[in-house]
mmCIF file of C-alpha atoms and ligand atoms in Angstrom:
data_model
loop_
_atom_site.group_PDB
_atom_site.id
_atom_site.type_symbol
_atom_site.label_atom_id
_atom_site.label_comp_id
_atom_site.label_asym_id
_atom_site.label_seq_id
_atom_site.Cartn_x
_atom_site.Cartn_y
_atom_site.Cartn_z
ATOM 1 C CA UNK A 1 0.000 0.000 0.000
ATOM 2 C CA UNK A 2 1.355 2.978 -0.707
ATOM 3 C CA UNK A 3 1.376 5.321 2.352
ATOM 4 C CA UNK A 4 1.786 9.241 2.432
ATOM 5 C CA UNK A 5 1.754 10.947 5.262
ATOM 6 C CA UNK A 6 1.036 14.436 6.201
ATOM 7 C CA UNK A 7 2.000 16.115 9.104
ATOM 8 C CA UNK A 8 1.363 19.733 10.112
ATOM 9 C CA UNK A 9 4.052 20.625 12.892
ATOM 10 C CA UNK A 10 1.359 22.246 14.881
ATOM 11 C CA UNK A 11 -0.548 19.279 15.250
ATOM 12 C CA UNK A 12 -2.847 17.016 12.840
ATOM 13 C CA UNK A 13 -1.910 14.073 10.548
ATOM 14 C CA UNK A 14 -3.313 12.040 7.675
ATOM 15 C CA UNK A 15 -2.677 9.555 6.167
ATOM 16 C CA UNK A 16 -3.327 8.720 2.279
ATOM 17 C CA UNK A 17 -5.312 12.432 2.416
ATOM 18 C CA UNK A 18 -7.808 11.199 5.258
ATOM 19 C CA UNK A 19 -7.561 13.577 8.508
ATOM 20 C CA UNK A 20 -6.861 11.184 11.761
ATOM 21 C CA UNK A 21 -8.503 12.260 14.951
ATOM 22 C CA UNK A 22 -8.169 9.072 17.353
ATOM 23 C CA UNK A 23 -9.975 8.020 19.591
ATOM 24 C CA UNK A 24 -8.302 10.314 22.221
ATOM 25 C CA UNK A 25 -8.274 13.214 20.089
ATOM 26 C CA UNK A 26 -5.059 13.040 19.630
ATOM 27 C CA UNK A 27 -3.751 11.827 17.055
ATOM 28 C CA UNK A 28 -1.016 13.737 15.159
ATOM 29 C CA UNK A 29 0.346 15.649 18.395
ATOM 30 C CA UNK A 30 3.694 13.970 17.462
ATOM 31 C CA UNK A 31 5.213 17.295 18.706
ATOM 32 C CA UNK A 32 4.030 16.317 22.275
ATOM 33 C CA UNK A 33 6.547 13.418 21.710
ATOM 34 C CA UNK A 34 10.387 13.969 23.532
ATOM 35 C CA UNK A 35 12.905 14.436 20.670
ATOM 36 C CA UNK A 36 14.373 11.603 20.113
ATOM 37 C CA UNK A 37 18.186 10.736 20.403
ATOM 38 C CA UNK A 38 19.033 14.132 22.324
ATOM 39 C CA UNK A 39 22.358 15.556 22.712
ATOM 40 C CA UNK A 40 23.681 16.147 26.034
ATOM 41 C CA UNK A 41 22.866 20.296 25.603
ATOM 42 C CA UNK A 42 19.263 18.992 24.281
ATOM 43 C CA UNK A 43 18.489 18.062 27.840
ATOM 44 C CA UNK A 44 16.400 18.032 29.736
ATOM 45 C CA UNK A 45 14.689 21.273 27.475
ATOM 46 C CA UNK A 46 12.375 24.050 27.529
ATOM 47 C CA UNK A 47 9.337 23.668 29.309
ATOM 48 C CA UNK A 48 6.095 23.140 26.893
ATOM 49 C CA UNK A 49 3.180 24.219 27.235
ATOM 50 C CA UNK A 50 1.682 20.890 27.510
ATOM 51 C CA UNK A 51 3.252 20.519 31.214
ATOM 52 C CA UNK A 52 6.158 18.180 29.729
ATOM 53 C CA UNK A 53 9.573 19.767 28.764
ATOM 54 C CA UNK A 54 11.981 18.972 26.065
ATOM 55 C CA UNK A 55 8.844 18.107 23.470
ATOM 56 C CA UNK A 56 9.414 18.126 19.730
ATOM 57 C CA UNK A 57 7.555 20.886 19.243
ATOM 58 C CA UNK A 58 9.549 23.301 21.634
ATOM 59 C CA UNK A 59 12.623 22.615 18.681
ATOM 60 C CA UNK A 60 10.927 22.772 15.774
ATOM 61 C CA UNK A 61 8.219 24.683 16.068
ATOM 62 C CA UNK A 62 9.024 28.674 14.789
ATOM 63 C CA UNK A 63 9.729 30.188 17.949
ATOM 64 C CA UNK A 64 11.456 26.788 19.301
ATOM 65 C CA UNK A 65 14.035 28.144 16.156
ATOM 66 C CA UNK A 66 14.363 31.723 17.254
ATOM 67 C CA UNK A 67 15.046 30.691 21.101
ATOM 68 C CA UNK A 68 18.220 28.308 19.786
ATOM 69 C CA UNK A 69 19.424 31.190 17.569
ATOM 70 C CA UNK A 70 19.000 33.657 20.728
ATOM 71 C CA UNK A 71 20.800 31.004 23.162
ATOM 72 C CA UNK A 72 23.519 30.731 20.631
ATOM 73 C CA UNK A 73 24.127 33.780 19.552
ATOM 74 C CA UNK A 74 22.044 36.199 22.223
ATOM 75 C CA UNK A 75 20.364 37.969 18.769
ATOM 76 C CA UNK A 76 17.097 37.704 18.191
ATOM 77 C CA UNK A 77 15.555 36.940 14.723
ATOM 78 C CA UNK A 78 13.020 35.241 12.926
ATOM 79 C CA UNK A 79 13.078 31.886 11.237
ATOM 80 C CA UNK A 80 12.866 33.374 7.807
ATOM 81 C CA UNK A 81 15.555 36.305 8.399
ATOM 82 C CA UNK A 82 17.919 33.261 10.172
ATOM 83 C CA UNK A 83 17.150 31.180 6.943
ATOM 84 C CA UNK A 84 17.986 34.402 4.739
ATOM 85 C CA UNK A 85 21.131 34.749 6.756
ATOM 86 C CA UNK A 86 22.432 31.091 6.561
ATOM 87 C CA UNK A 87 22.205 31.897 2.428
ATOM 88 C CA UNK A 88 23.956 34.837 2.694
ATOM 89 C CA UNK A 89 26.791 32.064 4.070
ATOM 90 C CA UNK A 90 27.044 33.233 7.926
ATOM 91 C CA UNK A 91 28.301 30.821 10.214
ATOM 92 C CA UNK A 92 26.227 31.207 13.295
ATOM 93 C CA UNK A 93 22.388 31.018 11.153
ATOM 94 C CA UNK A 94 24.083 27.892 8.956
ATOM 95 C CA UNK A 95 24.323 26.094 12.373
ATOM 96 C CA UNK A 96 20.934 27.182 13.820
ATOM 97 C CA UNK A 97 19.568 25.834 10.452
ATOM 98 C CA UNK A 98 21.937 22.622 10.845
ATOM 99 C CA UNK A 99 20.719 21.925 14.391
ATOM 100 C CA UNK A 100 17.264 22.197 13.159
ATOM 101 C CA UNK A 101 17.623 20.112 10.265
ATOM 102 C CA UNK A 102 19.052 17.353 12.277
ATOM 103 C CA UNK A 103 16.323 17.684 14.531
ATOM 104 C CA UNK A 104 13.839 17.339 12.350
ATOM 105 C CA UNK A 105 15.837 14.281 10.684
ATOM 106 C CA UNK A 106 15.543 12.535 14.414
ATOM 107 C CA UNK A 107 11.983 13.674 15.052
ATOM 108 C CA UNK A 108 10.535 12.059 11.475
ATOM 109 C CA UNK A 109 12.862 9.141 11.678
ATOM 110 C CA UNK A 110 10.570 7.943 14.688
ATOM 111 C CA UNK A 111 7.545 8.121 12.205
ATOM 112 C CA UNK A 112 9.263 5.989 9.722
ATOM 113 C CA UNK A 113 10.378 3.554 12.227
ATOM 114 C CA UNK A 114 6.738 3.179 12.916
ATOM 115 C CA UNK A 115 4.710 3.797 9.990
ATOM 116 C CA UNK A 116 8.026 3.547 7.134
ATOM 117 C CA UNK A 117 5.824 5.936 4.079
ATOM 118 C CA UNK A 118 6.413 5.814 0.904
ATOM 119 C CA UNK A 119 6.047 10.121 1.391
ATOM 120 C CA UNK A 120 6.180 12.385 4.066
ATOM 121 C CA UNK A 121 4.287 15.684 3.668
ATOM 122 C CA UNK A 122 4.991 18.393 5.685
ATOM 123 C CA UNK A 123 2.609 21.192 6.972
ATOM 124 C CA UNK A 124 2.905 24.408 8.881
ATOM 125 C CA UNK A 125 4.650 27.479 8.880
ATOM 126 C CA UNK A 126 8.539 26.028 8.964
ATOM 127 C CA UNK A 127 7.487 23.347 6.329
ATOM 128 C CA UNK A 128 8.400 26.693 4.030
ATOM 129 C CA UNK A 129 12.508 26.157 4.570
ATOM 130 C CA UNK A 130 13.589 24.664 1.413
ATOM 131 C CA UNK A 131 16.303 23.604 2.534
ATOM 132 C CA UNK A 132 14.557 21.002 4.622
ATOM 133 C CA UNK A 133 13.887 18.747 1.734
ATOM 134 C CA UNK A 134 17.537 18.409 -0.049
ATOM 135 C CA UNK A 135 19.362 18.030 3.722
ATOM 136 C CA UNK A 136 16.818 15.936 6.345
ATOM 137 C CA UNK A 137 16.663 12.988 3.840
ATOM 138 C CA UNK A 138 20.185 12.531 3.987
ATOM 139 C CA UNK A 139 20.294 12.907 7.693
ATOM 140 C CA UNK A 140 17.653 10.569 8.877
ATOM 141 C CA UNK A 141 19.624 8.085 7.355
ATOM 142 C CA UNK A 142 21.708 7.464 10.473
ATOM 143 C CA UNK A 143 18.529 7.369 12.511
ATOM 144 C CA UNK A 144 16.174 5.126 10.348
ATOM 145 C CA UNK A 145 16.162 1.448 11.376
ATOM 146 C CA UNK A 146 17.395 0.503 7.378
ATOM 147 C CA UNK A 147 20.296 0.896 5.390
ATOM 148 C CA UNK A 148 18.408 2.459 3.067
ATOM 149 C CA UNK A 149 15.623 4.981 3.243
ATOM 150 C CA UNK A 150 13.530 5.487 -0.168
ATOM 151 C CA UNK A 151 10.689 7.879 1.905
ATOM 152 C CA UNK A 152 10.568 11.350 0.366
ATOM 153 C CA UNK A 153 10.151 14.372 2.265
ATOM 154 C CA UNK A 154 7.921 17.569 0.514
ATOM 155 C CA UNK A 155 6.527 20.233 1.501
ATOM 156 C CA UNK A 156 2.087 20.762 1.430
ATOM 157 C CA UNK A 157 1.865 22.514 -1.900
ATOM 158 C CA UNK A 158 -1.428 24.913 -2.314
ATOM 159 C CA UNK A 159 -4.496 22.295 -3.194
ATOM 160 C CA UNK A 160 -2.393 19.381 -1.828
ATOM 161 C CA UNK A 161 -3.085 19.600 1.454
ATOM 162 C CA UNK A 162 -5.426 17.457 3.255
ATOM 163 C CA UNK A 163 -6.791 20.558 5.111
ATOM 164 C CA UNK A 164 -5.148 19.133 8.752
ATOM 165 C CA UNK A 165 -6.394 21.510 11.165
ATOM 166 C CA UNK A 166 -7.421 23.953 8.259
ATOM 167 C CA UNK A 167 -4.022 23.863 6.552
ATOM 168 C CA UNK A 168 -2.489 27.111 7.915
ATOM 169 C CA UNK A 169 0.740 28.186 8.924
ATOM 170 C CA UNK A 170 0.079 26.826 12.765
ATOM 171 C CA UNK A 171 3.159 27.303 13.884
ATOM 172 C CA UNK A 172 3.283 31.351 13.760
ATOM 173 C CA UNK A 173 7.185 32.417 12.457
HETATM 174 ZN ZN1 LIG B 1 4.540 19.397 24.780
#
């Protein structure tokens, strides 16, 4: 069967363009998950707003990007102007965009270890860095129970979305 899967960072999932809810309501709050494999300075993480601390979402979501930049570097900017910086070549936003890249490598390798899609789609405000696409599939390679990964990662295109939780940018940047 083949399986695509579309997540919206914010919350929400389908699969093969049918909306999940669960029978807990729940289902697609993969953010509310602890990223997986963390790095010593990953730990234990920011508080979230869900009670827990260290949850996906607190990484990846668009202010989760802006507080690593501003721990790292004590500026504050946006994800887009950090993106625009790490193409302009500067060092500090090409390893806020690194971090996040691998994060996001570790956080939808635990999907395909469950679920292993033939495509990931991905939703949400931050689902708009195009570097995403060309650098987390060659990431979650060291993460992925195989030797060889064949999912394929896009990005929600206008009119492909399933309409998870209405489709918008959830996860304000
Ligand atoms: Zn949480």
């Amino acid at each position: 069967m083949f399986l695509r899967v579309e997540i919206h960072y914010g919350g929400g999932i389908a699969i093969n363009q049918q909306v999940l809810t669960g029978i807990n309501g729940i289902a697609g709050e993969w953010g509310h998950n602890p990223l997986p494999w963390p790095q010593t300075e990953e730990l234990p993480g920011q508080p979230c707003y869900c009670g827990k601390q260290g949850c996906i979402e607190t990484f990846l979501s668009g202010p989760g990007m802006a507080r690593d930049y501003q721990t790292n570097t004590g500026q504050t900017l946006s994800p887009p102007d950090i993106v625009a910086l790490a193409e302009t070549g500067d060092d500090t936003a090409k390893a806020c965009l690194s971090r996040y890249t691998d994060r996001l490598a570790r956080g939808l390798s635990s999907i395909i270890n469950v679920l292993d899609p033939n495509v990931i789609v991905l939703g949400g405000g931050m689902s708009n860095i195009a570097q995403l696409y060309s650098q987390v599939p060659h990431l979650w390679e060291q993460y992925v129970f195989s030797d060889r990964v064949n999912t394929v990662l896009k990005p929600a295109k206008y009119g492909d979305s399933s309409g998870v939780r209405g489709a918008a940018w959830l996860w304000p940047i």
